[in-house]
Amino acid sequence: MQSNTDAQVNTKAYRDSIFNKYAANPVYQFKEGQPYYVVAWDSTIPQNINIVRQLGERVSIVALTSQQAFYSLQQVRIAKAGDWWKFSPSAALLLKNTCKEQTFIISSYNTDTLFNLLQTLKSDLKIISVNRPSHSIVVKATGNFIQKKLLPLKEVLFIDVRAEPHTEISVIGYDRSFDGLNAVDYSIPGADGKNIVTGVKEQKIDESDLDLYKRVLPSPISSANITNHATVIATLIGGAGNRFYDGRGIAYACHFFSSSFENLFADDAAILNANGVTLQNHSYGTIIQQFYGAEAVSYDADAWQNKNFVHVFSAGNEGTSIAVDGPYVNIPGFANLTGNFKTAKNVITVGAMDNKGNIPAQSSAGPLYDGRLAPQLIALGPGGTSDAAAIVSGTVAVMQQVYADSNAHAIPAASLIKAVLYNTAEDVYNTGIDYKTGYGLLNSYAAIRSIQQKEYNSGFVANDQYWTKNIIVPANAAQLKITLAWTDSAATLNNNKALINDLDLEVQELNTRAIYKPWVLNTSANANSLSAPPTRRRDSLNTSEQVSIPLPAAGTYQVKVIGSSVSTPVLPFHIAYHVDTLNTFVFTSPQHASDVNREEDPYVFIKWKTFVADSNQTGNLYISYNGGTSWQLLQQSLKLYTNQYQWLIKDTNSRAVLKMETSFGNFLSKEFIISQELRPSVDFFCADSFRLSWNKYVYADAYKIYTLTDSPYLKDILTVSDTFVVIKRSLHPELVYAVEPVLSNKLPAARSIALNVAAQGVQCFYKTFYYNLLGGNNLELVLELGAPDYIDSVFFEQVTANGEPLQTYSGTKVNSSSIYKRLISSTPTGTSYWKASIKLKNGAVLYTEIISVLTSGKKYIFFYPNPVLRYGSLKYMLQQDLPSDSKLQLFDITGRLLKNYEEMPNNIDLQTFAPGVFIYKLFSSDNHLLETGKLVVQ
């Protein structure tokens, strides 16, 4: 009893502190022009009172319009509200310089009313944009004007300082074995995001990128600024993999629609719908914000009106920072998502995992301002949480496509997508849900398979009503997991709690009548509480709830969804469910030769999925390089629950297969290839043809040649048996080519990197022509041939700047070597010009480009230009082997010393010299005279 009394006292003290914070002065009667009051109550508040903003459980800002309404509140504590309740928590902190013009978000109860009001104040502010879903207008004005003129107006309900968006990068690494990406590629044919348009909201995508070619739609709301970040994000979502396999996104058949993150509100739904956009990626943030602001309202309002649309946000890379306002202020490691739009309850926020399976400290964590779970997922983040969000967006695109393929092209509800994503996520980091990883690590493969296998249901509930479904759990089950998700209507701006429509999930084992509640985290504002494991109880904060039951007994389980507080006639929802089976095992990576690239990383994680009852259960991991005839032990007594083993790839060119030996059976992986990458090169590039060649690939008996035509994807155009091919440009004018081995054992091999044959610096039958300047200014000319088997001989020539021959040196017969050199011992002083001629075996002669060589010839130093203008730049060239610590002196014609340089200068300043003839003397570092000569200054 005493503890219950203490709790009541604490609740009342907290309510009083909030009331006092926003109360201006006591009032005893209603006054016209003062519509806003702060009220606190112990029991109930009259239902007809207009609550403008809920400040706490029983304390609010209310709007009163009559004396009668005022009198109805005589039984509650009431005071006139000070205008500062209209500020966002961060606005007061950002309003530092009241005379400086800043960008503000002004919100009201009616957009048109607010717009008309602001129009009358245009001399003091500039209207930037209007967002109708949140009844907000973005303006530029001084802080002084905002506080003195706008804040007191009854039409103004909310004021925030707009924070500038920025991309979120913290490079970690890349591994397609994470998130089940490679398993989707090689195990679910046709799961590619075809016919899905993915929005990328930030800056502009590079439409010419090889992996996005012909798939970026024109957009009237795109940024004008093309950035690498936007291009990488789009590539991770749905890159075609044309350049190389690491440029292949999971939704590689989707299209893209770009919009600018300068608009931090939700984009115009009419524009997105007109362009077929069904999801949008947001890999950017602003500052840490712990409140439900106008941007968050706009996204929730958009989701409520467009219940199939999915918004995916990066959580942010501020995990080591602290919140400076809100209920979780100054708690290290928590409540640091970047941007109030990420506090919307109908969006997905995503944290990052590095390629070693660790959660980087920089990955932002929850809770949100009202204690809600965030991020909801984590994924591999090769560029921090920005890239992690992109991988989730790509997965959503494929889920939408797979669902549409079997549902008459209909797009699934966002609540279905979220329920399945959260239900199939892998528990990592801490046991159960937590504020760093949410429901866990994205499993793209499991999510897409769950859609295919229809492991979900939909339903509707009204207030105080419920919906049920029975699930049969077979014997030998490892886990039963059920996730509920729904879309909620927008809450009022800056409300203390975002949830409006509250559903509850329960699961009952009918045999024992045991009831399982969802997992819920502690929301108390201290690090120990926020780090505590979840407990089973009612969730009254989130729009998704999850029940998991480890080692469930066989039997029937009833899923119940209860409409605990539903403000609409009925509220739609979705559940996802899955039963895992004990003592099952499957290798998930490597799946393909591209998963085992020793040149990129000598180590690779061998990964598997298993369910065992005992975390101490072990297995023995083997590998075979001869199809299973013999086996080599990689690791004995591996704990199976770890689901991975880091393996140093053997330096070999071979096929390979893995085996896990367990007490419940032996399990084999798919057979895969270990080999060096295929690296094509351009041997020659002529007007009529070019030649590609490459290294021989193990087990290859043929090679497919791919090119990028008018399609977004590389297409194979021919197959050859040699390790080279000559392509006639009249038949194939394309410039981008790649090569893929065709193996005799029918195993898939990794395609080479795609290269632009015109951009390799290779000319017609030669690759490079250059020179080396040796000691004593001896000149070594070097010619690298591209295809010596076509060439009879090469010649080197000194020519004029226009190419007229001056001297031809004796030719050299070409053998199998690619490099040919000529030493010139009498290099002219100044600039000389050189070229090489290439005589083909068919008698044709080709010429290289002309290269110029500037030397001092047989002199120790060469000045140029000479004569030189008095205010011009005098340059010099030393003999090649002469040290730079040589000394230089300049004299006038009478022998008077004008300049004395103890070491060679970078610049010779002649501005103090009168026009005339001057003498220079060059000395070695030990003062030995090397050379004397003349300079003419004009």
mmCIF file of C-alpha atoms in Angstrom, residues 442-727:
data_model
loop_
_atom_site.group_PDB
_atom_site.id
_atom_site.type_symbol
_atom_site.label_atom_id
_atom_site.label_comp_id
_atom_site.label_asym_id
_atom_site.label_seq_id
_atom_site.Cartn_x
_atom_site.Cartn_y
_atom_site.Cartn_z
ATOM 1 C CA LEU A 442 17.138 -7.782 -41.470
ATOM 2 C CA ASN A 443 16.789 -11.166 -43.173
ATOM 3 C CA SER A 444 15.805 -10.353 -46.743
ATOM 4 C CA TYR A 445 15.576 -13.980 -47.773
ATOM 5 C CA ALA A 446 13.300 -14.952 -44.890
ATOM 6 C CA ALA A 447 11.078 -11.892 -45.391
ATOM 7 C CA ILE A 448 10.573 -12.552 -49.100
ATOM 8 C CA ARG A 449 9.979 -16.269 -48.506
ATOM 9 C CA SER A 450 7.412 -15.382 -45.837
ATOM 10 C CA ILE A 451 5.518 -13.293 -48.399
ATOM 11 C CA GLN A 452 5.714 -16.134 -50.934
ATOM 12 C CA GLN A 453 4.493 -18.696 -48.392
ATOM 13 C CA LYS A 454 1.737 -16.340 -47.192
ATOM 14 C CA GLU A 455 2.741 -16.510 -43.533
ATOM 15 C CA TYR A 456 0.472 -13.591 -42.688
ATOM 16 C CA ASN A 457 -3.127 -12.568 -42.101
ATOM 17 C CA SER A 458 -5.085 -9.345 -42.197
ATOM 18 C CA GLY A 459 -8.036 -8.179 -40.188
ATOM 19 C CA PHE A 460 -10.086 -5.255 -38.824
ATOM 20 C CA VAL A 461 -11.117 -4.421 -35.290
ATOM 21 C CA ALA A 462 -13.382 -1.799 -33.766
ATOM 22 C CA ASN A 463 -13.018 -0.300 -30.324
ATOM 23 C CA ASP A 464 -13.321 -2.920 -27.556
ATOM 24 C CA GLN A 465 -13.638 -5.679 -30.161
ATOM 25 C CA TYR A 466 -11.161 -8.444 -30.969
ATOM 26 C CA TRP A 467 -10.008 -10.734 -33.805
ATOM 27 C CA THR A 468 -8.596 -14.241 -33.449
ATOM 28 C CA LYS A 469 -6.725 -16.834 -35.468
ATOM 29 C CA ASN A 470 -5.529 -20.296 -34.498
ATOM 30 C CA ILE A 471 -2.035 -21.518 -35.385
ATOM 31 C CA ILE A 472 -1.076 -25.176 -35.172
ATOM 32 C CA VAL A 473 2.423 -25.710 -33.778
ATOM 33 C CA PRO A 474 3.874 -29.143 -34.627
ATOM 34 C CA ALA A 475 6.152 -31.214 -32.434
ATOM 35 C CA ASN A 476 9.854 -30.386 -32.403
ATOM 36 C CA ALA A 477 9.274 -26.617 -32.777
ATOM 37 C CA ALA A 478 12.159 -24.313 -31.881
ATOM 38 C CA GLN A 479 10.182 -21.060 -31.736
ATOM 39 C CA LEU A 480 6.799 -19.551 -32.504
ATOM 40 C CA LYS A 481 6.924 -15.869 -33.399
ATOM 41 C CA ILE A 482 3.992 -13.568 -34.195
ATOM 42 C CA THR A 483 4.174 -9.855 -35.024
ATOM 43 C CA LEU A 484 1.297 -7.386 -35.221
ATOM 44 C CA ALA A 485 1.529 -4.091 -37.142
ATOM 45 C CA TRP A 486 -0.929 -1.356 -38.093
ATOM 46 C CA THR A 487 -0.975 2.182 -39.492
ATOM 47 C CA ASP A 488 -2.079 4.911 -37.109
ATOM 48 C CA SER A 489 -3.485 8.392 -37.690
ATOM 49 C CA ALA A 490 -1.316 11.424 -36.986
ATOM 50 C CA ALA A 491 -1.186 12.762 -33.445
ATOM 51 C CA THR A 492 -1.299 16.460 -32.561
ATOM 52 C CA LEU A 493 1.923 18.433 -32.892
ATOM 53 C CA ASN A 494 4.440 18.104 -30.075
ATOM 54 C CA ASN A 495 2.173 15.680 -28.227
ATOM 55 C CA ASN A 496 3.641 13.796 -25.287
ATOM 56 C CA LYS A 497 2.596 10.496 -26.876
ATOM 57 C CA ALA A 498 2.223 9.723 -30.576
ATOM 58 C CA LEU A 499 -0.072 6.679 -30.439
ATOM 59 C CA ILE A 500 -3.755 7.377 -31.154
ATOM 60 C CA ASN A 501 -5.246 3.993 -32.082
ATOM 61 C CA ASP A 502 -4.009 1.313 -29.722
ATOM 62 C CA LEU A 503 -4.223 -2.391 -30.562
ATOM 63 C CA ASP A 504 -3.002 -5.195 -28.318
ATOM 64 C CA LEU A 505 -1.587 -8.611 -29.190
ATOM 65 C CA GLU A 506 -2.001 -11.734 -27.087
ATOM 66 C CA VAL A 507 -1.208 -15.374 -27.830
ATOM 67 C CA GLN A 508 -2.855 -18.132 -25.836
ATOM 68 C CA GLU A 509 -1.829 -21.781 -25.708
ATOM 69 C CA LEU A 510 -5.277 -23.363 -25.738
ATOM 70 C CA ASN A 511 -4.186 -26.573 -24.055
ATOM 71 C CA THR A 512 -2.791 -24.910 -20.919
ATOM 72 C CA ARG A 513 -4.672 -21.579 -21.235
ATOM 73 C CA ALA A 514 -1.327 -19.779 -20.756
ATOM 74 C CA ILE A 515 -1.372 -16.262 -22.226
ATOM 75 C CA TYR A 516 1.718 -14.677 -23.741
ATOM 76 C CA LYS A 517 1.905 -10.878 -23.889
ATOM 77 C CA PRO A 518 4.198 -8.947 -26.260
ATOM 78 C CA TRP A 519 7.760 -8.010 -25.388
ATOM 79 C CA VAL A 520 7.995 -4.480 -23.966
ATOM 80 C CA LEU A 521 11.046 -2.434 -22.964
ATOM 81 C CA ASN A 522 11.483 -0.263 -19.897
ATOM 82 C CA THR A 523 11.027 3.434 -20.788
ATOM 83 C CA SER A 524 12.390 4.981 -17.578
ATOM 84 C CA ALA A 525 14.869 7.759 -18.295
ATOM 85 C CA ASN A 526 18.100 6.187 -17.072
ATOM 86 C CA ALA A 527 20.700 4.029 -18.813
ATOM 87 C CA ASN A 528 20.207 0.962 -16.596
ATOM 88 C CA SER A 529 16.461 0.839 -17.215
ATOM 89 C CA LEU A 530 16.840 1.440 -20.948
ATOM 90 C CA SER A 531 19.419 -1.371 -21.123
ATOM 91 C CA ALA A 532 17.214 -3.854 -19.273
ATOM 92 C CA PRO A 533 15.862 -6.887 -21.166
ATOM 93 C CA PRO A 534 12.237 -6.772 -22.337
ATOM 94 C CA THR A 535 9.389 -8.175 -20.278
ATOM 95 C CA ARG A 536 5.990 -9.521 -21.281
ATOM 96 C CA ARG A 537 3.223 -6.958 -20.748
ATOM 97 C CA ARG A 538 0.752 -4.740 -22.555
ATOM 98 C CA ASP A 539 2.266 -2.304 -25.072
ATOM 99 C CA SER A 540 0.541 1.097 -25.240
ATOM 100 C CA LEU A 541 3.197 2.996 -27.238
ATOM 101 C CA ASN A 542 4.109 1.257 -30.501
ATOM 102 C CA THR A 543 2.293 0.482 -33.754
ATOM 103 C CA SER A 544 3.871 -2.968 -33.833
ATOM 104 C CA GLU A 545 4.003 -5.680 -31.180
ATOM 105 C CA GLN A 546 5.731 -9.050 -31.073
ATOM 106 C CA VAL A 547 5.212 -12.278 -29.174
ATOM 107 C CA SER A 548 7.840 -14.996 -29.371
ATOM 108 C CA ILE A 549 7.643 -18.337 -27.579
ATOM 109 C CA PRO A 550 10.832 -20.420 -27.431
ATOM 110 C CA LEU A 551 10.461 -24.228 -27.570
ATOM 111 C CA PRO A 552 6.654 -24.107 -27.696
ATOM 112 C CA ALA A 553 4.763 -27.288 -26.871
ATOM 113 C CA ALA A 554 2.938 -28.899 -29.770
ATOM 114 C CA GLY A 555 -0.681 -27.829 -30.009
ATOM 115 C CA THR A 556 -3.020 -24.996 -30.960
ATOM 116 C CA TYR A 557 -2.195 -21.374 -30.188
ATOM 117 C CA GLN A 558 -4.799 -18.631 -30.508
ATOM 118 C CA VAL A 559 -3.643 -15.219 -31.715
ATOM 119 C CA LYS A 560 -5.869 -12.403 -30.425
ATOM 120 C CA VAL A 561 -5.790 -8.777 -31.612
ATOM 121 C CA ILE A 562 -7.737 -6.459 -29.323
ATOM 122 C CA GLY A 563 -9.028 -2.973 -30.195
ATOM 123 C CA SER A 564 -8.076 -1.384 -26.869
ATOM 124 C CA SER A 565 -8.572 2.204 -28.059
ATOM 125 C CA VAL A 566 -9.787 2.703 -31.639
ATOM 126 C CA SER A 567 -11.055 6.124 -32.677
ATOM 127 C CA THR A 568 -12.211 5.083 -36.160
ATOM 128 C CA PRO A 569 -15.121 2.752 -37.004
ATOM 129 C CA VAL A 570 -12.656 -0.075 -37.714
ATOM 130 C CA LEU A 571 -8.868 -0.242 -37.877
ATOM 131 C CA PRO A 572 -7.065 -2.566 -40.336
ATOM 132 C CA PHE A 573 -3.979 -4.505 -39.228
ATOM 133 C CA HIS A 574 -1.719 -7.372 -40.264
ATOM 134 C CA ILE A 575 -0.026 -10.176 -38.404
ATOM 135 C CA ALA A 576 2.945 -12.244 -39.562
ATOM 136 C CA TYR A 577 3.807 -15.592 -38.033
ATOM 137 C CA HIS A 578 6.399 -18.335 -38.366
ATOM 138 C CA VAL A 579 7.351 -21.576 -36.648
ATOM 139 C CA ASP A 580 11.009 -22.615 -36.635
ATOM 140 C CA THR A 581 11.900 -26.296 -36.369
ATOM 141 C CA LEU A 582 14.475 -27.768 -34.027
ATOM 142 C CA ASN A 583 17.540 -29.596 -35.337
ATOM 143 C CA THR A 584 17.425 -28.150 -38.835
ATOM 144 C CA PHE A 585 20.493 -26.813 -40.606
ATOM 145 C CA VAL A 586 21.244 -25.036 -43.901
ATOM 146 C CA PHE A 587 24.349 -23.256 -45.192
ATOM 147 C CA THR A 588 23.506 -19.697 -46.291
ATOM 148 C CA SER A 589 26.926 -18.501 -47.516
ATOM 149 C CA PRO A 590 28.952 -18.888 -49.634
ATOM 150 C CA GLN A 591 26.435 -19.576 -52.375
ATOM 151 C CA HIS A 592 28.403 -18.498 -55.443
ATOM 152 C CA ALA A 593 31.927 -17.816 -56.691
ATOM 153 C CA SER A 594 31.331 -14.094 -56.134
ATOM 154 C CA ASP A 595 30.993 -14.799 -52.389
ATOM 155 C CA VAL A 596 34.582 -16.106 -52.268
ATOM 156 C CA ASN A 597 36.854 -13.386 -53.627
ATOM 157 C CA ARG A 598 40.290 -13.919 -52.129
ATOM 158 C CA GLU A 599 41.699 -10.838 -53.860
ATOM 159 C CA GLU A 600 39.091 -8.597 -52.225
ATOM 160 C CA ASP A 601 39.325 -10.199 -48.774
ATOM 161 C CA PRO A 602 41.332 -13.318 -47.858
ATOM 162 C CA TYR A 603 38.795 -14.087 -45.138
ATOM 163 C CA VAL A 604 35.140 -14.938 -45.610
ATOM 164 C CA PHE A 605 32.409 -15.803 -43.122
ATOM 165 C CA ILE A 606 30.930 -19.236 -43.680
ATOM 166 C CA LYS A 607 27.323 -18.795 -42.528
ATOM 167 C CA TRP A 608 24.471 -21.128 -41.730
ATOM 168 C CA LYS A 609 21.041 -21.132 -40.147
ATOM 169 C CA THR A 610 20.199 -23.660 -37.472
ATOM 170 C CA PHE A 611 17.904 -24.097 -34.488
ATOM 171 C CA VAL A 612 19.131 -26.071 -31.499
ATOM 172 C CA ALA A 613 17.738 -26.355 -27.997
ATOM 173 C CA ASP A 614 21.121 -26.217 -26.295
ATOM 174 C CA SER A 615 23.545 -23.342 -26.980
ATOM 175 C CA ASN A 616 26.415 -25.699 -26.123
ATOM 176 C CA GLN A 617 25.566 -28.059 -28.989
ATOM 177 C CA THR A 618 28.488 -28.298 -31.416
ATOM 178 C CA GLY A 619 29.345 -29.485 -34.909
ATOM 179 C CA ASN A 620 32.453 -30.222 -36.962
ATOM 180 C CA LEU A 621 33.000 -28.117 -40.090
ATOM 181 C CA TYR A 622 34.706 -29.662 -43.126
ATOM 182 C CA ILE A 623 35.576 -28.656 -46.673
ATOM 183 C CA SER A 624 36.196 -30.751 -49.789
ATOM 184 C CA TYR A 625 38.015 -29.633 -52.915
ATOM 185 C CA ASN A 626 37.182 -32.765 -54.939
ATOM 186 C CA GLY A 627 33.421 -33.052 -54.833
ATOM 187 C CA GLY A 628 33.276 -34.878 -51.481
ATOM 188 C CA THR A 629 35.783 -37.650 -52.214
ATOM 189 C CA SER A 630 37.927 -36.454 -49.302
ATOM 190 C CA TRP A 631 37.323 -33.925 -46.539
ATOM 191 C CA GLN A 632 39.562 -31.512 -44.633
ATOM 192 C CA LEU A 633 38.591 -30.416 -41.123
ATOM 193 C CA LEU A 634 38.238 -26.619 -40.810
ATOM 194 C CA GLN A 635 37.083 -26.470 -37.201
ATOM 195 C CA GLN A 636 36.109 -29.016 -34.617
ATOM 196 C CA SER A 637 33.423 -28.501 -31.962
ATOM 197 C CA LEU A 638 31.973 -25.302 -33.369
ATOM 198 C CA LYS A 639 29.058 -23.989 -31.327
ATOM 199 C CA LEU A 640 26.196 -24.232 -33.777
ATOM 200 C CA TYR A 641 24.162 -21.308 -32.391
ATOM 201 C CA THR A 642 26.890 -18.850 -33.520
ATOM 202 C CA ASN A 643 25.730 -19.432 -37.118
ATOM 203 C CA GLN A 644 29.092 -18.435 -38.618
ATOM 204 C CA TYR A 645 32.802 -19.241 -38.875
ATOM 205 C CA GLN A 646 35.524 -16.978 -40.232
ATOM 206 C CA TRP A 647 37.539 -18.893 -42.818
ATOM 207 C CA LEU A 648 40.879 -18.047 -44.422
ATOM 208 C CA ILE A 649 40.255 -18.846 -48.094
ATOM 209 C CA LYS A 650 42.723 -21.384 -49.435
ATOM 210 C CA ASP A 651 45.063 -20.095 -52.155
ATOM 211 C CA THR A 652 43.788 -22.414 -54.846
ATOM 212 C CA ASN A 653 41.762 -22.573 -58.023
ATOM 213 C CA SER A 654 39.236 -25.262 -57.323
ATOM 214 C CA ARG A 655 35.648 -26.198 -56.719
ATOM 215 C CA ALA A 656 34.632 -26.576 -53.066
ATOM 216 C CA VAL A 657 31.797 -27.851 -50.901
ATOM 217 C CA LEU A 658 31.249 -27.519 -47.144
ATOM 218 C CA LYS A 659 29.932 -30.085 -44.660
ATOM 219 C CA MET A 660 28.683 -29.637 -41.109
ATOM 220 C CA GLU A 661 28.719 -32.815 -39.045
ATOM 221 C CA THR A 662 26.197 -32.676 -36.179
ATOM 222 C CA SER A 663 24.511 -35.066 -33.756
ATOM 223 C CA PHE A 664 21.300 -34.730 -35.774
ATOM 224 C CA GLY A 665 22.817 -35.275 -39.223
ATOM 225 C CA ASN A 666 25.397 -34.175 -41.764
ATOM 226 C CA PHE A 667 24.624 -31.197 -43.987
ATOM 227 C CA LEU A 668 26.251 -30.045 -47.252
ATOM 228 C CA SER A 669 26.489 -26.599 -48.796
ATOM 229 C CA LYS A 670 26.026 -25.783 -52.448
ATOM 230 C CA GLU A 671 29.194 -26.443 -54.419
ATOM 231 C CA PHE A 672 31.054 -23.251 -55.338
ATOM 232 C CA ILE A 673 34.207 -22.131 -57.140
ATOM 233 C CA ILE A 674 37.366 -20.652 -55.613
ATOM 234 C CA SER A 675 39.354 -18.834 -58.288
ATOM 235 C CA GLN A 676 41.063 -15.620 -59.235
ATOM 236 C CA GLU A 677 38.863 -12.891 -60.662
ATOM 237 C CA LEU A 678 38.607 -12.740 -64.405
ATOM 238 C CA ARG A 679 40.326 -9.511 -65.452
ATOM 239 C CA PRO A 680 39.787 -8.537 -69.085
ATOM 240 C CA SER A 681 42.023 -5.931 -70.694
ATOM 241 C CA VAL A 682 41.925 -4.055 -73.992
ATOM 242 C CA ASP A 683 44.842 -5.025 -76.247
ATOM 243 C CA PHE A 684 44.092 -2.563 -79.013
ATOM 244 C CA PHE A 685 41.339 -0.121 -79.817
ATOM 245 C CA CYS A 686 41.163 0.892 -83.469
ATOM 246 C CA ALA A 687 38.587 2.676 -85.581
ATOM 247 C CA ASP A 688 37.269 -0.587 -87.038
ATOM 248 C CA SER A 689 37.857 -3.118 -84.243
ATOM 249 C CA PHE A 690 39.238 -3.798 -80.784
ATOM 250 C CA ARG A 691 40.513 -6.823 -78.926
ATOM 251 C CA LEU A 692 39.749 -8.019 -75.393
ATOM 252 C CA SER A 693 41.859 -10.651 -73.635
ATOM 253 C CA TRP A 694 41.761 -12.190 -70.161
ATOM 254 C CA ASN A 695 43.375 -14.760 -67.884
ATOM 255 C CA LYS A 696 42.302 -18.399 -68.162
ATOM 256 C CA TYR A 697 39.677 -19.378 -65.588
ATOM 257 C CA VAL A 698 39.711 -22.754 -63.842
ATOM 258 C CA TYR A 699 37.281 -25.309 -65.362
ATOM 259 C CA ALA A 700 36.283 -22.857 -68.120
ATOM 260 C CA ASP A 701 35.784 -24.298 -71.581
ATOM 261 C CA ALA A 702 34.120 -21.170 -72.985
ATOM 262 C CA TYR A 703 33.524 -17.503 -72.183
ATOM 263 C CA LYS A 704 30.432 -15.371 -72.672
ATOM 264 C CA ILE A 705 30.968 -11.814 -73.894
ATOM 265 C CA TYR A 706 28.538 -9.245 -72.464
ATOM 266 C CA THR A 707 27.878 -5.673 -73.548
ATOM 267 C CA LEU A 708 25.627 -2.820 -72.477
ATOM 268 C CA THR A 709 23.275 -2.022 -75.357
ATOM 269 C CA ASP A 710 20.076 0.018 -75.177
ATOM 270 C CA SER A 711 18.937 -2.138 -72.245
ATOM 271 C CA PRO A 712 19.561 -1.294 -68.569
ATOM 272 C CA TYR A 713 21.381 -4.609 -68.213
ATOM 273 C CA LEU A 714 24.406 -6.271 -69.772
ATOM 274 C CA LYS A 715 23.486 -8.816 -72.470
ATOM 275 C CA ASP A 716 25.591 -11.684 -73.782
ATOM 276 C CA ILE A 717 26.307 -11.262 -77.481
ATOM 277 C CA LEU A 718 28.620 -14.187 -78.243
ATOM 278 C CA THR A 719 30.515 -17.105 -76.738
ATOM 279 C CA VAL A 720 34.176 -17.889 -77.489
ATOM 280 C CA SER A 721 36.529 -20.699 -76.502
ATOM 281 C CA ASP A 722 39.775 -18.664 -76.549
ATOM 282 C CA THR A 723 40.965 -16.212 -73.904
ATOM 283 C CA PHE A 724 40.622 -13.292 -76.310
ATOM 284 C CA VAL A 725 38.146 -11.910 -78.802
ATOM 285 C CA VAL A 726 38.359 -9.370 -81.641
ATOM 286 C CA ILE A 727 35.135 -7.406 -82.030
#
